[in-house]
N, CA, C and O atoms as a DFTB+ gen file, in Angstrom:
524 C
 N C O
     1  1    -124.862     119.159     127.125
     2  2    -124.619     118.187     128.002
     3  2    -123.206     118.976     129.246
     4  3    -122.094     119.477     129.080
     5  1    -124.257     118.633     130.640
     6  2    -123.327     118.627     131.739
     7  2    -122.290     117.891     132.072
     8  3    -122.222     116.715     132.430
     9  1    -120.966     119.228     131.821
    10  2    -120.042     117.580     132.601
    11  2    -120.619     117.098     134.327
    12  3    -121.662     117.506     134.837
    13  1    -119.533     116.068     135.038
    14  2    -119.723     115.754     135.938
    15  2    -118.017     114.812     135.588
    16  3    -117.529     114.078     136.446
    17  1    -118.175     115.724     138.132
    18  2    -116.755     115.213     138.021
    19  2    -116.447     113.883     138.258
    20  3    -115.361     113.307     138.335
    21  1    -117.911     113.385     138.387
    22  2    -118.025     111.919     138.742
    23  2    -117.413     110.868     139.645
    24  3    -118.107     110.677     140.644
    25  1    -116.652     110.357     139.602
    26  2    -115.764     109.359     140.508
    27  2    -114.814     108.702     140.510
    28  3    -114.600     107.603     141.022
    29  1    -113.856     109.724     139.606
    30  2    -112.645     108.947     139.401
    31  2    -110.970     109.498     139.793
    32  3    -110.627     110.588     139.337
    33  1    -110.425     109.054     140.262
    34  2    -109.775     109.021     140.983
    35  2    -109.193     110.448     140.663
    36  3    -109.141     111.196     141.640
    37  1    -108.626     111.096     139.138
    38  2    -107.741     111.868     138.455
    39  2    -109.213     113.568     138.933
    40  3    -109.057     114.787     138.861
    41  1    -109.972     113.036     139.200
    42  2    -111.098     114.810     139.203
    43  2    -110.709     115.011     140.846
    44  3    -110.668     114.462     141.947
    45  1    -110.515     115.981     140.253
    46  2    -110.360     117.461     142.434
    47  2    -111.451     117.960     143.135
    48  3    -111.504     119.189     143.179
    49  1    -112.340     117.340     143.700
    50  2    -113.800     118.822     144.366
    51  2    -113.316     119.493     145.333
    52  3    -112.417     119.563     146.171
    53  1    -114.291     119.991     144.890
    54  2    -114.192     120.811     145.933
    55  2    -115.077     121.588     146.896
    56  3    -114.766     122.758     146.673
    57  1    -115.460     121.585     147.285
    58  2    -116.960     122.870     148.805
    59  2    -116.291     123.479     149.258
    60  3    -115.151     123.492     149.723
    61  1    -117.801     124.543     148.966
    62  2    -117.254     126.085     149.671
    63  2    -119.357     126.241     150.290
    64  3    -120.369     126.437     149.617
    65  1    -119.147     126.023     151.851
    66  2    -119.984     127.254     152.675
    67  2    -119.321     127.557     152.482
    68  3    -119.064     128.722     152.783
    69  1    -121.696     128.954     152.682
    70  2    -121.543     130.632     152.956
    71  2    -122.821     129.944     153.642
    72  3    -123.715     129.134     153.394
    73  1    -122.168     131.080     155.027
    74  2    -123.985     131.249     155.624
    75  2    -124.094     133.100     156.548
    76  3    -123.632     134.025     157.217
    77  1    -124.694     132.715     156.108
    78  2    -125.336     134.185     156.811
    79  2    -126.279     134.959     157.937
    80  3    -126.520     134.176     158.855
    81  1    -126.865     136.218     158.135
    82  2    -128.134     136.102     158.746
    83  2    -129.105     136.533     157.853
    84  3    -128.454     136.759     156.834
    85  1    -130.660     136.868     157.539
    86  2    -131.406     137.743     156.929
    87  2    -132.248     138.288     157.252
    88  3    -133.328     137.705     157.160
    89  1    -132.240     139.026     157.543
    90  2    -133.413     140.399     157.162
    91  2    -134.604     141.062     156.592
    92  3    -134.768     142.282     156.615
    93  1    -135.594     140.039     155.976
    94  2    -136.364     140.708     154.677
    95  2    -137.724     140.915     154.921
    96  3    -138.396     139.981     155.359
    97  1    -138.377     142.340     154.631
    98  2    -139.218     142.703     154.773
    99  2    -141.046     141.316     154.722
   100  3    -141.239     140.582     153.754
   101  1    -141.483     141.334     155.285
   102  2    -143.176     141.299     154.712
   103  2    -143.181     140.843     153.260
   104  3    -142.068     141.216     152.891
   105  1    -143.737     140.288     152.259
   106  2    -144.253     139.849     151.273
   107  2    -143.077     140.723     149.998
   108  3    -143.227     141.440     149.009
   109  1    -142.000     140.168     150.719
   110  2    -140.596     140.902     149.786
   111  2    -139.644     139.457     149.584
   112  3    -139.988     138.282     149.705
   113  1    -138.863     139.808     149.375
   114  2    -137.885     138.823     148.818
   115  2    -136.713     139.627     148.713
   116  3    -136.618     140.835     148.499
   117  1    -135.227     138.164     149.028
   118  2    -134.107     138.649     148.576
   119  2    -132.774     137.195     148.336
   120  3    -132.400     136.189     148.940
   121  1    -132.483     137.906     147.127
   122  2    -130.889     136.896     147.073
   123  2    -130.189     137.012     147.719
   124  3    -129.808     138.069     148.224
   125  1    -129.759     135.812     147.920
   126  2    -129.096     135.585     149.627
   127  2    -127.584     134.792     149.146
   128  3    -126.665     134.574     149.935
   129  1    -127.574     134.548     148.164
   130  2    -126.444     134.132     147.571
   131  2    -126.258     133.840     146.028
   132  3    -127.230     133.429     145.395
   133  1    -125.090     134.030     145.426
   134  2    -125.420     133.983     143.618
   135  2    -123.871     133.477     143.108
   136  3    -122.929     134.148     143.529
   137  1    -123.653     132.627     142.453
   138  2    -122.301     131.892     142.579
   139  2    -121.769     133.173     141.386
   140  3    -122.365     134.100     140.837
   141  1    -120.825     132.832     141.356
   142  2    -119.753     134.111     140.069
   143  2    -120.274     133.825     138.859
   144  3    -120.426     134.734     138.043
   145  1    -120.644     132.458     138.549
   146  2    -120.972     132.284     136.977
   147  2    -122.287     132.815     136.544
   148  3    -122.510     133.054     135.357
   149  1    -122.984     132.967     137.289
   150  2    -124.213     133.928     137.228
   151  2    -124.207     135.560     137.064
   152  3    -125.084     136.312     136.640
   153  1    -122.230     135.956     137.809
   154  2    -122.609     136.783     137.273
   155  2    -122.187     137.637     136.287
   156  3    -122.163     138.850     136.084
   157  1    -121.778     136.353     135.594
   158  2    -120.934     137.086     133.946
   159  2    -119.203     136.222     133.674
   160  3    -118.498     136.198     132.665
   161  1    -119.053     135.780     134.659
   162  2    -117.447     134.548     135.392
   163  2    -117.371     134.051     136.011
   164  3    -118.245     133.975     136.874
   165  1    -116.229     133.314     136.039
   166  2    -115.918     132.607     136.626
   167  2    -114.344     131.964     136.742
   168  3    -113.853     132.409     135.705
   169  1    -113.591     131.410     137.206
   170  2    -112.369     131.462     136.735
   171  2    -112.230     129.707     135.770
   172  3    -112.771     128.646     136.080
   173  1    -111.448     129.960     134.764
   174  2    -110.670     128.933     133.605
   175  2    -110.645     127.441     134.589
   176  3    -110.968     126.443     133.946
   177  1    -110.390     127.269     135.668
   178  2    -110.312     126.100     136.316
   179  2    -111.460     125.499     137.140
   180  3    -111.613     124.408     137.689
   181  1    -112.108     126.452     137.042
   182  2    -113.438     125.867     138.027
   183  2    -114.426     125.738     137.160
   184  3    -114.531     126.334     136.088
   185  1    -115.427     124.667     137.790
   186  2    -116.589     124.551     136.455
   187  2    -117.235     125.253     137.342
   188  3    -116.698     125.776     138.319
   189  1    -118.992     125.341     136.936
   190  2    -120.247     126.586     137.922
   191  2    -120.744     124.912     138.933
   192  3    -120.584     123.692     138.885
   193  1    -121.158     125.583     139.449
   194  2    -121.765     124.545     141.245
   195  2    -122.095     123.567     139.891
   196  3    -122.024     123.651     138.665
   197  1    -122.431     122.755     140.749
   198  2    -122.187     121.382     140.406
   199  2    -123.278     120.232     141.204
   200  3    -123.356     119.028     140.959
   201  1    -123.985     120.935     142.110
   202  2    -125.009     120.148     143.001
   203  2    -124.366     120.863     144.450
   204  3    -123.268     121.417     144.509
   205  1    -125.453     120.684     145.734
   206  2    -125.598     120.801     146.920
   207  2    -126.161     121.188     147.417
   208  3    -127.261     121.503     146.961
   209  1    -125.778     121.468     148.845
   210  2    -126.951     121.666     149.929
   211  2    -127.797     123.109     150.700
   212  3    -127.122     123.988     151.235
   213  1    -129.268     123.177     150.659
   214  2    -129.173     124.430     150.857
   215  2    -130.253     124.129     152.094
   216  3    -131.242     123.396     152.102
   217  1    -129.489     125.268     153.494
   218  2    -130.623     125.397     154.733
   219  2    -130.988     126.652     155.338
   220  3    -130.204     127.514     155.735
   221  1    -132.289     126.680     155.376
   222  2    -132.373     127.864     155.673
   223  2    -133.296     127.611     157.630
   224  3    -134.100     126.767     158.025
   225  1    -132.746     128.595     158.214
   226  2    -133.166     128.689     159.888
   227  2    -134.554     129.715     159.832
   228  3    -134.371     130.922     159.993
   229  1    -135.216     129.465     159.721
   230  2    -136.474     130.556     160.257
   231  2    -136.906     130.814     161.274
   232  3    -137.909     130.229     161.683
   233  1    -136.439     131.526     161.810
   234  2    -136.058     132.162     163.949
   235  2    -137.345     132.115     164.034
   236  3    -137.904     131.332     164.802
   237  1    -138.471     133.564     162.680
   238  2    -139.480     134.910     163.451
   239  2    -139.549     135.206     162.047
   240  3    -138.626     135.399     161.256
   241  1    -141.499     135.215     161.762
   242  2    -141.694     136.873     160.626
   243  2    -142.662     136.841     160.860
   244  3    -143.206     136.942     161.959
   245  1    -143.285     136.618     159.367
   246  2    -144.797     136.634     158.902
   247  2    -145.140     135.619     157.551
   248  3    -145.005     135.514     156.331
   249  1    -145.638     135.026     158.658
   250  2    -146.124     133.516     157.535
   251  2    -144.788     132.286     157.001
   252  3    -143.840     131.905     157.688
   253  1    -145.015     132.017     156.056
   254  2    -144.151     130.718     155.872
   255  2    -142.738     131.320     155.390
   256  3    -142.850     132.538     155.254
   257  1    -141.678     130.942     155.143
   258  2    -140.564     131.180     153.867
   259  2    -140.853     130.429     152.116
   260  3    -141.744     129.617     151.869
   261  1    -140.259     130.748     151.519
   262  2    -140.329     129.498     150.577
   263  2    -138.710     130.577     149.915
   264  3    -138.521     131.793     149.962
   265  1    -137.831     129.454     149.361
   266  2    -136.881     128.944     148.832
   267  2    -136.722     129.327     147.925
   268  3    -137.810     129.810     147.611
   269  1    -135.840     129.537     146.912
   270  2    -136.500     129.143     145.198
   271  2    -134.879     129.121     145.356
   272  3    -134.348     129.527     146.390
   273  1    -134.355     128.767     144.585
   274  2    -133.107     127.692     143.617
   275  2    -132.970     127.649     142.300
   276  3    -133.379     126.694     141.640
   277  1    -132.331     128.769     141.741
   278  2    -132.142     128.845     140.307
   279  2    -130.772     128.459     139.455
   280  3    -129.789     128.584     140.186
   281  1    -130.491     128.102     138.352
   282  2    -129.570     128.336     136.767
   283  2    -130.221     129.102     136.280
   284  3    -131.395     128.863     135.999
   285  1    -129.738     130.048     136.084
   286  2    -130.204     130.923     134.659
   287  2    -131.254     131.421     134.700
   288  3    -131.924     131.381     133.668
   289  1    -131.853     132.134     135.993
   290  2    -133.603     131.799     135.495
   291  2    -134.372     131.529     135.916
   292  3    -135.393     132.035     136.381
   293  1    -133.814     130.332     135.762
   294  2    -134.857     129.167     135.929
   295  2    -134.791     128.535     136.929
   296  3    -133.718     128.164     137.403
   297  1    -136.295     128.211     137.606
   298  2    -135.674     127.729     138.844
   299  2    -136.268     125.464     138.446
   300  3    -136.994     124.724     137.782
   301  1    -135.086     125.528     139.624
   302  2    -133.990     124.211     139.843
   303  2    -135.225     123.682     140.432
   304  3    -135.881     122.847     139.808
   305  1    -135.688     124.214     141.887
   306  2    -136.005     123.517     143.250
   307  2    -136.346     125.408     143.657
   308  3    -135.957     126.555     143.434
   309  1    -137.504     124.463     144.498
   310  2    -138.385     125.713     145.613
   311  2    -138.539     123.880     147.192
   312  3    -138.765     122.671     147.239
   313  1    -138.127     125.335     148.255
   314  2    -139.420     124.380     149.577
   315  2    -139.540     125.710     150.325
   316  3    -139.143     126.867     150.461
   317  1    -140.291     124.823     150.679
   318  2    -141.423     126.033     152.063
   319  2    -140.021     125.842     153.527
   320  3    -139.413     124.801     153.775
   321  1    -139.918     126.686     153.981
   322  2    -139.400     126.685     155.418
   323  2    -141.031     127.111     156.404
   324  3    -141.493     128.249     156.318
   325  1    -141.550     126.296     157.058
   326  2    -142.972     126.938     157.622
   327  2    -142.929     127.651     158.818
   328  3    -142.275     126.950     159.590
   329  1    -143.409     129.060     159.596
   330  2    -143.528     129.356     160.143
   331  2    -143.836     128.446     161.223
   332  3    -144.321     127.379     160.845
   333  1    -143.638     128.628     162.816
   334  2    -143.799     127.901     163.322
   335  2    -143.473     128.701     164.867
   336  3    -142.416     128.585     165.486
   337  1    -145.225     129.917     165.499
   338  2    -144.987     130.457     165.804
   339  2    -144.838     129.826     167.375
   340  3    -144.027     130.357     168.135
   341  1    -145.493     128.898     167.740
   342  2    -145.652     128.313     169.824
   343  2    -143.793     127.694     169.569
   344  3    -143.277     126.952     170.406
   345  1    -143.258     128.025     168.685
   346  2    -141.569     128.005     168.762
   347  2    -141.127     128.395     169.687
   348  3    -141.618     129.503     169.903
   349  1    -140.138     128.008     170.740
   350  2    -139.440     130.048     170.419
   351  2    -137.770     129.210     170.131
   352  3    -136.802     129.920     170.404
   353  1    -137.550     128.170     169.749
   354  2    -136.300     127.786     168.918
   355  2    -136.596     127.634     166.911
   356  3    -135.834     126.832     166.371
   357  1    -137.337     128.160     166.227
   358  2    -138.027     128.687     165.248
   359  2    -138.004     127.765     164.248
   360  3    -139.154     127.355     164.091
   361  1    -137.357     127.321     163.609
   362  2    -137.815     126.037     162.601
   363  2    -136.523     125.710     160.944
   364  3    -136.107     126.711     160.360
   365  1    -136.076     124.247     160.431
   366  2    -135.309     124.563     159.760
   367  2    -135.374     123.928     158.570
   368  3    -135.832     122.795     158.714
   369  1    -135.138     124.162     157.598
   370  2    -135.253     122.951     156.367
   371  2    -134.507     122.546     155.631
   372  3    -134.758     123.389     154.770
   373  1    -133.740     121.937     155.173
   374  2    -132.431     121.614     154.170
   375  2    -133.293     120.898     152.835
   376  3    -134.423     120.410     152.806
   377  1    -132.286     121.053     151.789
   378  2    -133.202     120.613     150.802
   379  2    -131.678     120.428     149.831
   380  3    -130.906     121.376     149.977
   381  1    -131.286     119.516     149.053
   382  2    -130.428     118.842     148.119
   383  2    -130.553     118.943     147.559
   384  3    -131.656     118.405     147.471
   385  1    -130.187     119.598     145.977
   386  2    -129.934     119.487     144.063
   387  2    -128.785     119.223     143.870
   388  3    -127.643     119.657     144.021
   389  1    -129.225     118.582     143.577
   390  2    -128.795     117.267     142.156
   391  2    -128.165     117.478     141.171
   392  3    -127.487     116.750     140.446
   393  1    -128.544     119.094     141.150
   394  2    -128.563     119.698     139.412
   395  2    -127.449     121.279     139.322
   396  3    -127.421     122.161     140.180
   397  1    -127.379     121.275     139.212
   398  2    -126.592     122.958     138.896
   399  2    -126.946     123.903     138.893
   400  3    -127.596     124.436     137.993
   401  1    -126.528     124.471     140.153
   402  2    -127.516     126.101     140.015
   403  2    -127.129     127.380     140.684
   404  3    -126.294     127.147     141.558
   405  1    -127.409     128.547     140.598
   406  2    -126.140     129.359     141.267
   407  2    -127.129     130.673     141.441
   408  3    -126.818     131.760     140.954
   409  1    -127.957     130.533     141.943
   410  2    -128.986     131.813     142.212
   411  2    -129.797     131.048     143.559
   412  3    -130.425     129.994     143.457
   413  1    -129.645     131.730     144.653
   414  2    -130.821     131.508     146.362
   415  2    -131.719     132.370     146.446
   416  3    -131.209     133.408     146.866
   417  1    -132.696     132.476     146.282
   418  2    -133.633     133.417     147.083
   419  2    -134.225     133.533     147.991
   420  3    -135.033     132.627     147.788
   421  1    -134.423     133.827     148.641
   422  2    -135.713     133.511     149.876
   423  2    -136.622     134.273     149.985
   424  3    -136.194     135.408     150.196
   425  1    -138.230     134.193     149.925
   426  2    -139.482     135.169     150.352
   427  2    -139.454     134.800     151.248
   428  3    -139.112     133.754     151.800
   429  1    -140.020     136.109     151.590
   430  2    -140.675     136.258     152.692
   431  2    -142.496     136.306     152.710
   432  3    -143.130     136.658     151.716
   433  1    -143.351     135.764     154.406
   434  2    -144.340     135.379     153.580
   435  2    -145.045     136.902     154.137
   436  3    -144.648     137.802     154.877
   437  1    -146.224     136.664     153.398
   438  2    -147.226     137.951     153.375
   439  2    -148.392     137.819     154.259
   440  3    -149.344     137.059     154.083
   441  1    -148.170     138.836     155.459
   442  2    -149.911     139.283     156.240
   443  2    -149.918     140.911     156.193
   444  3    -150.304     141.393     157.258
   445  1    -149.537     141.970     155.079
   446  2    -150.347     142.589     155.510
   447  2    -149.524     143.408     156.482
   448  3    -149.849     144.592     156.568
   449  1    -148.615     143.028     157.156
   450  2    -148.352     144.149     157.942
   451  2    -146.246     144.759     157.781
   452  3    -145.132     144.274     157.979
   453  1    -146.941     146.203     157.259
   454  2    -145.587     146.439     156.662
   455  2    -144.177     146.255     157.498
   456  3    -143.060     146.102     157.003
   457  1    -144.622     146.328     159.296
   458  2    -143.219     146.881     159.243
   459  2    -142.809     145.657     159.822
   460  3    -141.993     145.769     160.738
   461  1    -143.142     144.611     159.541
   462  2    -142.092     143.604     159.737
   463  2    -141.618     142.997     159.189
   464  3    -141.690     143.259     157.989
   465  1    -140.821     141.806     159.561
   466  2    -139.646     141.195     159.178
   467  2    -139.561     139.869     159.245
   468  3    -139.739     139.403     160.371
   469  1    -139.284     138.911     158.145
   470  2    -138.821     138.266     158.550
   471  2    -136.818     137.496     158.826
   472  3    -135.934     137.602     157.977
   473  1    -136.696     136.983     159.861
   474  2    -135.350     137.525     160.126
   475  2    -134.826     135.508     160.409
   476  3    -135.684     134.648     160.610
   477  1    -133.748     135.293     160.363
   478  2    -133.255     133.726     160.084
   479  2    -132.155     133.699     159.963
   480  3    -131.570     134.780     159.893
   481  1    -131.567     132.738     159.904
   482  2    -130.160     132.042     159.038
   483  2    -130.154     131.137     158.072
   484  3    -130.907     130.163     158.072
   485  1    -128.892     131.512     156.740
   486  2    -128.683     130.214     155.679
   487  2    -127.903     129.925     155.360
   488  3    -127.188     130.818     154.905
   489  1    -127.396     128.611     155.310
   490  2    -126.640     128.194     154.526
   491  2    -126.233     126.962     153.231
   492  3    -126.773     125.915     152.873
   493  1    -125.150     127.632     152.841
   494  2    -124.958     126.578     151.552
   495  2    -123.848     126.321     151.155
   496  3    -122.849     127.038     151.218
   497  1    -123.983     125.038     150.620
   498  2    -122.937     124.773     151.046
   499  2    -122.843     123.485     149.410
   500  3    -123.258     122.330     149.504
   501  1    -122.114     124.168     147.841
   502  2    -121.791     124.337     147.101
   503  2    -120.654     122.965     146.581
   504  3    -119.747     122.611     147.334
   505  1    -120.760     122.651     145.931
   506  2    -120.042     121.431     145.314
   507  2    -119.650     121.732     143.613
   508  3    -120.560     122.118     142.881
   509  1    -118.377     121.549     143.101
   510  2    -117.625     121.648     142.406
   511  2    -115.858     121.161     141.833
   512  3    -114.845     120.838     142.453
   513  1    -116.131     121.297     140.598
   514  2    -114.447     120.722     140.457
   515  2    -113.835     120.861     139.262
   516  3    -114.106     120.957     138.065
   517  1    -112.725     120.832     140.155
   518  2    -111.707     121.733     138.669
   519  2    -111.791     121.055     137.234
   520  3    -112.012     119.862     137.026
   521  1    -111.611     121.867     136.455
   522  2    -111.153     121.656     134.844
   523  2    -110.059     120.829     134.628
   524  3    -109.659     120.621     133.483
């Protein structure tokens, strides 16, 4: 049974935002974020991630990106970030995840060009509550 912080005044929410850059080879993937709980530990006073938002900005690369969000290696959400080669400003997509998650992976599309890369930025806003 999933614990929920609810909206009672005696529950305290914590929000953490992690942002970074990625460079991933064509036809490859990279885990860009993992929660402490997915690595086998978590502070006793903190619940696992209760939901959040994943945003990916795709600057340039090989075909489309795919963003995969997992909980205990089970896929809970996936979304594409299309390549936009005619744009000089790239492309951004966000997805709000309403369930627990612990891992975010970005998959770079394939073009057969082994020397090319997908580049961009990501931000993950994760919501926790104190136990």
